Short mmCIF file of C-alpha atoms in Angstrom, two decimals:
data_model
loop_
_atom_site.label_atom_id
_atom_site.label_comp_id
_atom_site.label_asym_id
_atom_site.label_seq_id
_atom_site.Cartn_x
_atom_site.Cartn_y
_atom_site.Cartn_z
CA MET Z 106 13.99 20.26 -21.33
CA THR Z 107 13.61 23.13 -18.83
CA MET Z 108 10.99 23.25 -16.11
CA LYS Z 109 9.58 26.35 -17.83
CA ASN Z 110 8.85 24.30 -20.96
CA ILE Z 111 7.41 21.47 -18.89
CA LEU Z 112 5.06 23.79 -17.01
CA ASN Z 113 3.93 25.48 -20.22
CA ARG Z 114 3.08 22.10 -21.71
CA ILE Z 115 1.05 21.06 -18.69
CA LEU Z 116 -0.79 24.38 -18.66
CA ASN Z 117 -1.61 23.71 -22.33
CA HIS Z 118 -3.13 20.37 -21.23
CA GLU Z 119 -0.34 18.36 -22.84
CA GLU Z 120 0.78 15.05 -21.33
CA LEU Z 121 4.35 14.20 -20.39
CA THR Z 122 5.99 10.94 -21.35
CA ARG Z 123 7.10 8.30 -18.88
CA GLU Z 124 10.73 9.13 -19.64
CA GLU Z 125 10.16 12.86 -19.08
CA THR Z 126 8.66 12.43 -15.61
CA ARG Z 127 11.42 9.98 -14.74
CA ASP Z 128 13.97 12.63 -15.73
CA ILE Z 129 12.11 15.26 -13.68
CA LEU Z 130 12.21 13.06 -10.59
CA VAL Z 131 15.94 12.39 -11.00
CA GLY Z 132 16.46 16.13 -11.53
CA ILE Z 133 14.63 16.88 -8.28
CA THR Z 134 17.00 14.56 -6.39
CA GLN Z 135 19.94 16.38 -7.95
CA SER Z 136 18.56 19.79 -6.87
CA GLU Z 137 18.20 20.95 -10.47
CA PHE Z 138 14.92 22.80 -9.81
CA PRO Z 139 14.06 25.47 -7.22
CA ASN Z 140 11.27 24.68 -4.78
CA GLU Z 141 8.99 27.23 -6.42
CA GLN Z 142 9.10 25.34 -9.73
CA ILE Z 143 8.50 21.98 -8.04
CA THR Z 144 5.53 23.52 -6.22
CA ALA Z 145 4.15 24.80 -9.52
CA LEU Z 146 4.63 21.38 -11.14
CA LEU Z 147 2.84 19.46 -8.39
CA THR Z 148 0.00 22.00 -8.33
CA ALA Z 149 -0.44 21.96 -12.11
CA LEU Z 150 -0.45 18.15 -12.27
CA GLN Z 151 -2.97 17.96 -9.44
CA MET Z 152 -5.30 20.40 -11.19
CA ARG Z 153 -4.99 18.64 -14.54
CA GLY Z 154 -4.80 15.09 -13.22
CA VAL Z 155 -1.78 12.79 -13.53
CA THR Z 156 -1.69 10.23 -16.34
CA VAL Z 157 -0.64 6.59 -16.15
CA ASP Z 158 2.63 7.23 -18.00
CA GLU Z 159 3.44 10.24 -15.82
CA LEU Z 160 2.85 8.25 -12.65
CA LEU Z 161 4.96 5.37 -13.96
CA GLY Z 162 7.76 7.79 -14.81
CA PHE Z 163 7.83 9.18 -11.28
CA ARG Z 164 7.80 5.57 -10.01
CA ASP Z 165 10.79 4.73 -12.26
CA GLY Z 166 12.70 7.72 -10.88
CA ILE Z 167 11.97 6.88 -7.24
CA LEU Z 168 13.03 3.26 -7.63
CA GLU Z 169 16.13 4.22 -9.61
CA THR Z 170 17.34 6.79 -7.06
CA GLY Z 171 16.33 4.75 -4.02
CA VAL Z 172 17.73 1.79 -2.13
CA PRO Z 173 16.74 -1.54 -3.69
CA ALA Z 174 15.53 -4.45 -1.58
CA ILE Z 175 16.43 -7.56 -3.54
CA LEU Z 176 14.78 -10.50 -1.80
CA ASP Z 177 15.81 -14.08 -2.51
CA CYS Z 178 12.18 -15.07 -2.83
CA ASP Z 179 10.35 -15.10 -6.12
CA ARG Z 180 6.68 -14.65 -5.26
CA TYR Z 181 5.38 -12.52 -2.40
CA ILE Z 182 2.67 -9.92 -1.86
CA ASP Z 183 2.34 -6.40 -0.51
CA VAL Z 184 -0.96 -5.27 1.01
CA VAL Z 185 -1.38 -1.51 1.13
CA GLY Z 186 -3.89 1.32 0.95
CA THR Z 187 -3.54 4.69 -0.70
CA GLY Z 188 -4.47 6.41 2.55
CA GLY Z 189 -6.19 9.75 2.66
CA ASP Z 190 -9.71 8.43 3.16
CA ARG Z 191 -9.65 10.20 6.56
CA LYS Z 192 -11.58 7.35 8.19
CA ASN Z 193 -8.91 6.72 10.88
CA THR Z 194 -9.27 2.96 10.72
CA PHE Z 195 -7.09 0.58 12.68
CA ASN Z 196 -4.15 -1.07 10.87
CA ILE Z 197 -6.22 -3.36 8.66
CA SER Z 198 -3.68 -3.85 5.87
CA THR Z 199 -0.79 -4.53 8.25
CA THR Z 200 -2.82 -6.98 10.31
CA SER Z 201 -3.91 -8.72 7.11
CA CYS Z 202 -0.27 -9.12 6.09
CA PHE Z 203 0.50 -11.19 9.19
CA VAL Z 204 -2.62 -13.29 8.63
CA ILE Z 205 -1.49 -13.98 5.05
CA ALA Z 206 2.03 -14.82 6.23
CA GLY Z 207 0.60 -17.03 8.96
CA ALA Z 208 -1.24 -18.95 6.25
CA GLY Z 209 2.10 -19.80 4.64
CA TYR Z 210 2.40 -17.12 1.95
CA LYS Z 211 5.35 -14.75 1.62
CA VAL Z 212 4.79 -11.04 2.30
CA ALA Z 213 6.94 -7.93 1.77
CA LYS Z 214 5.02 -5.12 3.43
CA HIS Z 215 6.00 -1.59 2.42
CA GLY Z 216 4.79 1.20 4.69
CA ASN Z 217 5.38 4.44 6.51
CA TYR Z 218 4.28 6.49 9.47
CA ALA Z 219 0.71 7.80 9.47
CA ALA Z 220 -0.08 10.93 7.50
CA THR Z 221 -3.82 11.37 8.09
CA SER Z 222 -4.69 8.71 10.69
CA THR Z 223 -3.71 7.79 14.24
CA SER Z 224 -1.43 4.93 13.26
CA GLY Z 225 0.30 3.95 10.04
CA ALA Z 226 2.03 0.63 9.40
CA SER Z 227 5.37 1.90 10.72
CA ASN Z 228 3.71 3.30 13.85
CA VAL Z 229 2.06 0.03 14.86
CA ILE Z 230 5.16 -2.03 14.12
CA ALA Z 231 7.46 0.37 15.99
CA GLN Z 232 5.06 0.19 18.96
CA HIS Z 233 6.21 -3.41 19.39
CA GLY Z 234 9.89 -2.50 19.59
CA VAL Z 235 10.76 -3.37 16.00
CA LYS Z 236 13.85 -1.66 14.57
CA PHE Z 237 13.61 -0.75 10.90
CA THR Z 238 16.48 -1.72 8.61
CA ASP Z 239 17.61 -1.68 4.99
CA ASP Z 240 20.23 -4.37 5.64
CA ILE Z 241 19.48 -6.87 2.89
CA ASP Z 242 20.87 -9.84 4.83
CA LYS Z 243 18.56 -9.09 7.77
CA LEU Z 244 15.60 -8.55 5.43
CA ASN Z 245 16.16 -11.86 3.68
CA ARG Z 246 16.61 -13.70 6.95
CA CYS Z 247 13.30 -12.27 8.11
CA ILE Z 248 11.25 -13.28 5.06
CA ASN Z 249 12.90 -16.71 4.99
CA GLU Z 250 12.40 -17.47 8.68
CA CYS Z 251 8.95 -16.03 9.35
CA GLY Z 252 7.50 -15.43 5.88
CA ILE Z 253 7.20 -11.66 6.12
CA VAL Z 254 9.50 -8.66 5.91
CA TYR Z 255 8.78 -5.00 6.60
CA LEU Z 256 10.25 -2.27 4.40
CA HIS Z 257 10.05 1.14 6.08
CA ALA Z 258 9.62 3.58 3.20
CA GLN Z 259 11.87 6.31 4.56
CA LEU Z 260 14.90 4.01 4.40
CA PHE Z 261 14.40 3.25 0.73
CA ALA Z 262 12.69 6.05 -1.21
CA ARG Z 263 15.39 8.70 -0.93
CA ALA Z 264 13.68 10.98 -3.45
CA MET Z 265 10.73 11.59 -1.13
CA LYS Z 266 12.79 13.72 1.27
CA PHE Z 267 13.38 16.24 -1.52
CA VAL Z 268 9.67 16.91 -1.94
CA GLY Z 269 8.58 16.30 1.67
CA PRO Z 270 8.64 19.94 2.86
CA ILE Z 271 6.88 21.10 -0.31
CA ARG Z 272 4.12 18.51 0.01
CA LYS Z 273 3.61 19.44 3.64
CA ALA Z 274 3.40 23.15 2.81
CA LEU Z 275 0.90 22.62 -0.02
CA GLN Z 276 -1.72 21.17 2.33
CA PHE Z 277 -3.43 19.20 -0.44
CA PRO Z 278 -2.76 15.78 -1.99
CA THR Z 279 -0.41 15.60 -4.96
CA CYS Z 280 0.58 12.86 -7.41
CA PHE Z 281 3.21 11.82 -4.86
CA ASN Z 282 0.38 10.60 -2.62
CA LEU Z 283 -0.40 8.06 -5.35
CA LEU Z 284 3.16 6.73 -5.53
CA GLY Z 285 3.43 5.02 -2.15
CA PRO Z 286 1.63 1.83 -3.19
CA ILE Z 287 3.76 1.33 -6.32
CA VAL Z 288 7.29 2.06 -5.08
CA ASN Z 289 7.88 -0.98 -2.90
CA PRO Z 290 11.69 -1.32 -3.29
CA SER Z 291 11.45 -5.12 -3.53
CA ARG Z 292 9.16 -4.82 -6.59
CA PRO Z 293 6.66 -7.54 -5.59
CA LYS Z 294 4.90 -9.52 -8.30
CA CYS Z 295 1.65 -9.51 -6.30
CA GLN Z 296 -0.26 -6.70 -4.64
CA LEU Z 297 -3.54 -6.04 -2.89
CA LEU Z 298 -4.32 -2.33 -3.01
CA GLY Z 299 -7.11 -0.40 -1.33
CA VAL Z 300 -8.22 2.83 -2.96
CA ALA Z 301 -10.59 5.54 -1.73
CA ASN Z 302 -12.57 6.06 -4.94
CA LEU Z 303 -13.30 4.52 -8.34
CA ASP Z 304 -11.20 7.07 -10.24
CA GLN Z 305 -8.15 5.79 -8.38
CA MET Z 306 -9.24 2.22 -9.08
CA ARG Z 307 -9.21 2.89 -12.83
CA LEU Z 308 -5.86 4.66 -12.64
CA TYR Z 309 -4.11 1.88 -10.73
CA ASN Z 310 -5.76 -0.81 -12.84
CA ASN Z 311 -4.01 0.70 -15.86
CA VAL Z 312 -0.76 1.15 -13.91
CA TYR Z 313 -0.68 -2.50 -12.80
CA GLN Z 314 -1.40 -3.70 -16.31
CA GLN Z 315 1.62 -1.73 -17.49
CA ILE Z 316 3.83 -3.06 -14.67
CA GLY Z 317 2.63 -6.61 -15.31
CA ILE Z 318 1.90 -8.01 -11.84
CA ASP Z 319 -0.88 -10.03 -10.24
CA TYR Z 320 -3.18 -7.70 -8.33
CA ALA Z 321 -6.49 -6.95 -6.74
CA ILE Z 322 -7.72 -3.39 -6.20
CA VAL Z 323 -10.50 -2.90 -3.66
CA ASN Z 324 -12.75 0.00 -2.76
CA SER Z 325 -15.63 0.20 -0.35
CA ILE Z 326 -18.51 2.05 -1.97
CA ASP Z 327 -18.84 4.38 1.03
CA GLY Z 328 -15.29 5.68 0.60
CA TYR Z 329 -12.94 3.43 2.58
CA ASP Z 330 -9.58 2.58 0.97
CA GLU Z 331 -9.94 -1.06 2.01
CA ILE Z 332 -12.67 -3.65 2.40
CA SER Z 333 -14.45 -2.11 5.39
CA LEU Z 334 -17.59 -4.30 5.38
CA THR Z 335 -19.54 -1.11 6.16
CA SER Z 336 -21.01 -1.26 2.66
CA ASP Z 337 -20.78 -3.19 -0.57
CA PHE Z 338 -17.32 -3.07 -2.12
CA LYS Z 339 -15.82 -3.35 -5.57
CA VAL Z 340 -12.88 -5.56 -6.51
CA THR Z 341 -10.88 -5.36 -9.75
CA THR Z 342 -8.26 -8.02 -10.50
CA ASN Z 343 -6.36 -9.49 -13.44
CA ASN Z 344 -9.25 -11.92 -13.80
CA TYR Z 345 -12.49 -10.17 -12.91
CA GLU Z 346 -14.30 -7.01 -11.85
CA LYS Z 347 -17.13 -7.45 -9.38
CA VAL Z 348 -19.16 -5.75 -6.66
CA PHE Z 349 -19.48 -7.84 -3.49
CA SER Z 350 -21.71 -7.59 -0.45
CA PRO Z 351 -20.29 -8.74 2.91
CA LYS Z 352 -23.01 -11.40 2.85
CA ASP Z 353 -21.47 -12.84 -0.35
CA LEU Z 354 -18.48 -13.81 1.82
CA GLY Z 355 -20.56 -15.16 4.67
CA LEU Z 356 -19.64 -12.07 6.69
CA HIS Z 357 -21.65 -9.35 8.44
CA PHE Z 358 -21.99 -5.64 7.79
CA ALA Z 359 -19.80 -3.60 10.13
CA LYS Z 360 -20.43 -0.27 11.81
CA PRO Z 361 -17.97 2.57 11.12
CA GLU Z 362 -17.20 2.94 14.83
CA GLU Z 363 -15.99 -0.67 14.91
CA LEU Z 364 -13.13 0.19 12.54
CA VAL Z 365 -11.72 3.22 14.33
CA ALA Z 366 -8.08 3.06 15.43
CA GLY Z 367 -8.65 5.06 18.60
CA ALA Z 368 -7.05 8.26 19.78
CA SER Z 369 -3.47 7.07 20.17
CA GLU Z 370 -0.86 4.77 18.68
CA GLU Z 371 -1.15 2.60 21.80
CA GLU Z 372 -4.88 2.11 21.24
CA ALA Z 373 -4.30 1.21 17.58
CA ALA Z 374 -1.60 -1.30 18.56
CA ALA Z 375 -3.97 -2.86 21.09
CA ILE Z 376 -6.56 -3.51 18.36
CA PHE Z 377 -3.85 -4.97 16.10
CA ASP Z 378 -2.81 -7.32 18.92
CA SER Z 379 -6.39 -8.31 19.70
CA VAL Z 380 -7.02 -9.46 16.13
CA LEU Z 381 -3.89 -11.60 15.97
CA GLU Z 382 -4.65 -12.98 19.44
CA ASN Z 383 -8.19 -13.86 18.26
CA ARG Z 384 -9.97 -11.79 20.89
CA ALA Z 385 -11.00 -8.78 18.78
CA LEU Z 386 -14.54 -7.58 18.13
CA PRO Z 387 -16.20 -9.89 15.59
CA ALA Z 388 -16.34 -7.03 13.07
CA GLN Z 389 -12.62 -6.29 13.45
CA LYS Z 390 -11.73 -9.92 12.83
CA GLU Z 391 -14.06 -10.23 9.85
CA ILE Z 392 -12.66 -7.08 8.22
CA VAL Z 393 -9.15 -8.51 8.44
CA LEU Z 394 -10.38 -11.88 7.14
CA ALA Z 395 -11.93 -10.21 4.09
CA ASN Z 396 -8.83 -8.21 3.18
CA ALA Z 397 -6.47 -11.12 3.82
CA ALA Z 398 -8.66 -13.43 1.72
CA PHE Z 399 -8.41 -11.27 -1.37
CA GLY Z 400 -4.64 -11.08 -0.87
CA ILE Z 401 -4.49 -14.86 -0.68
CA GLN Z 402 -6.57 -15.09 -3.86
CA VAL Z 403 -4.03 -12.87 -5.64
CA MET Z 404 -1.19 -15.13 -4.47
CA GLU Z 405 -3.14 -18.08 -5.85
CA LYS Z 406 -3.48 -16.31 -9.24
CA GLY Z 407 -7.25 -16.31 -8.81
CA GLN Z 408 -7.39 -20.09 -8.85
CA LYS Z 409 -9.00 -20.39 -5.41
CA ASP Z 410 -12.60 -19.37 -4.73
CA ILE Z 411 -12.86 -16.40 -2.36
CA MET Z 412 -14.79 -18.48 0.20
CA GLU Z 413 -11.89 -20.93 0.33
CA CYS Z 414 -9.52 -18.01 0.82
CA ILE Z 415 -11.67 -16.72 3.69
CA GLU Z 416 -11.31 -20.07 5.43
CA ILE Z 417 -7.53 -20.11 4.88
CA ALA Z 418 -7.32 -16.68 6.51
CA ARG Z 419 -9.62 -17.74 9.34
CA GLU Z 420 -7.47 -20.80 10.07
CA SER Z 421 -4.38 -18.58 10.22
CA ILE Z 422 -5.93 -16.60 13.08
CA ASP Z 423 -7.81 -19.43 14.83
CA SER Z 424 -4.80 -21.74 14.88
CA GLY Z 425 -2.51 -19.06 16.31
CA LYS Z 426 -0.24 -19.15 13.25
CA ALA Z 427 -0.75 -15.44 12.49
CA LEU Z 428 0.22 -14.55 16.06
CA SER Z 429 3.23 -16.89 16.03
CA THR Z 430 4.38 -15.32 12.78
CA PHE Z 431 4.19 -11.85 14.29
CA LYS Z 432 6.04 -12.91 17.45
CA LYS Z 433 8.83 -14.41 15.35
CA PHE Z 434 8.93 -11.25 13.21
CA VAL Z 435 9.36 -9.08 16.31
CA GLU Z 436 12.06 -11.40 17.65
CA LEU Z 437 14.02 -11.13 14.39
CA ASN Z 438 13.79 -7.33 14.26
CA GLN Z 439 14.76 -6.18 17.75
#
């Protein structure tokens, strides 16, 4: 099928199949389409709205054309946000990953450099001298010895470089902005995902049901793509859908200014360190506790009450286990 036919179908409000969008993605990596046609495709899909099958097809293509990360560990979690909420929060998801790992659960964190904030996952980790790798032996050693591994997206999702300049030139989000959370090259069976709005929550809920993993999707009602504690928040999992107040978790409401990453990568890294070292602002610690707790609940297949999961996360920080895990991680990745 030619791109002309594809574009005509989208303009006629027709939906593409999962196989068709997979073939499009593979075609993009093989330079089958000029940039003008790819630009038109991304614009048309953004205006019409991408479907679950279309998103899954692009995911299939990215994973197929990328570098796999086959970990010799059966059950582990990724904690990630969609990004784009433009709140410039500190590295809440990444910090939560080390708290979860410190509590004894396995984590395969997939991330990248910041697009719309001061510091993305790769920024804060690189600030500590970590060298990114796709060497599978090193990755497996890392998850086996300290319980967590970091997968820098640019080393794995080769297809993204083909659309990178186009996405940058377009200056608006495209369906590729939705793919980051679902193209972890290790294909984790568990995921905690933060989304910026309820439309995205519904979309990913359907995506995860198709993929068949254990998951929790969270959204703060005031527009944060994580549990911010600045408002009530909604959680959708395999087992339930519920709106929580921070007070339901025995936690306090936070102020937006308490979540800000700062003006530089160094400032963001300092906040990250302060949480793991248990000397952060109370709000910063509680925000990480909340996000880590729902990740732990996913790992436990929903069998543990969220209050119990909060205490598991708290013990990880208070005991120094989260910090020890991070120090070991840095040591293994110099």
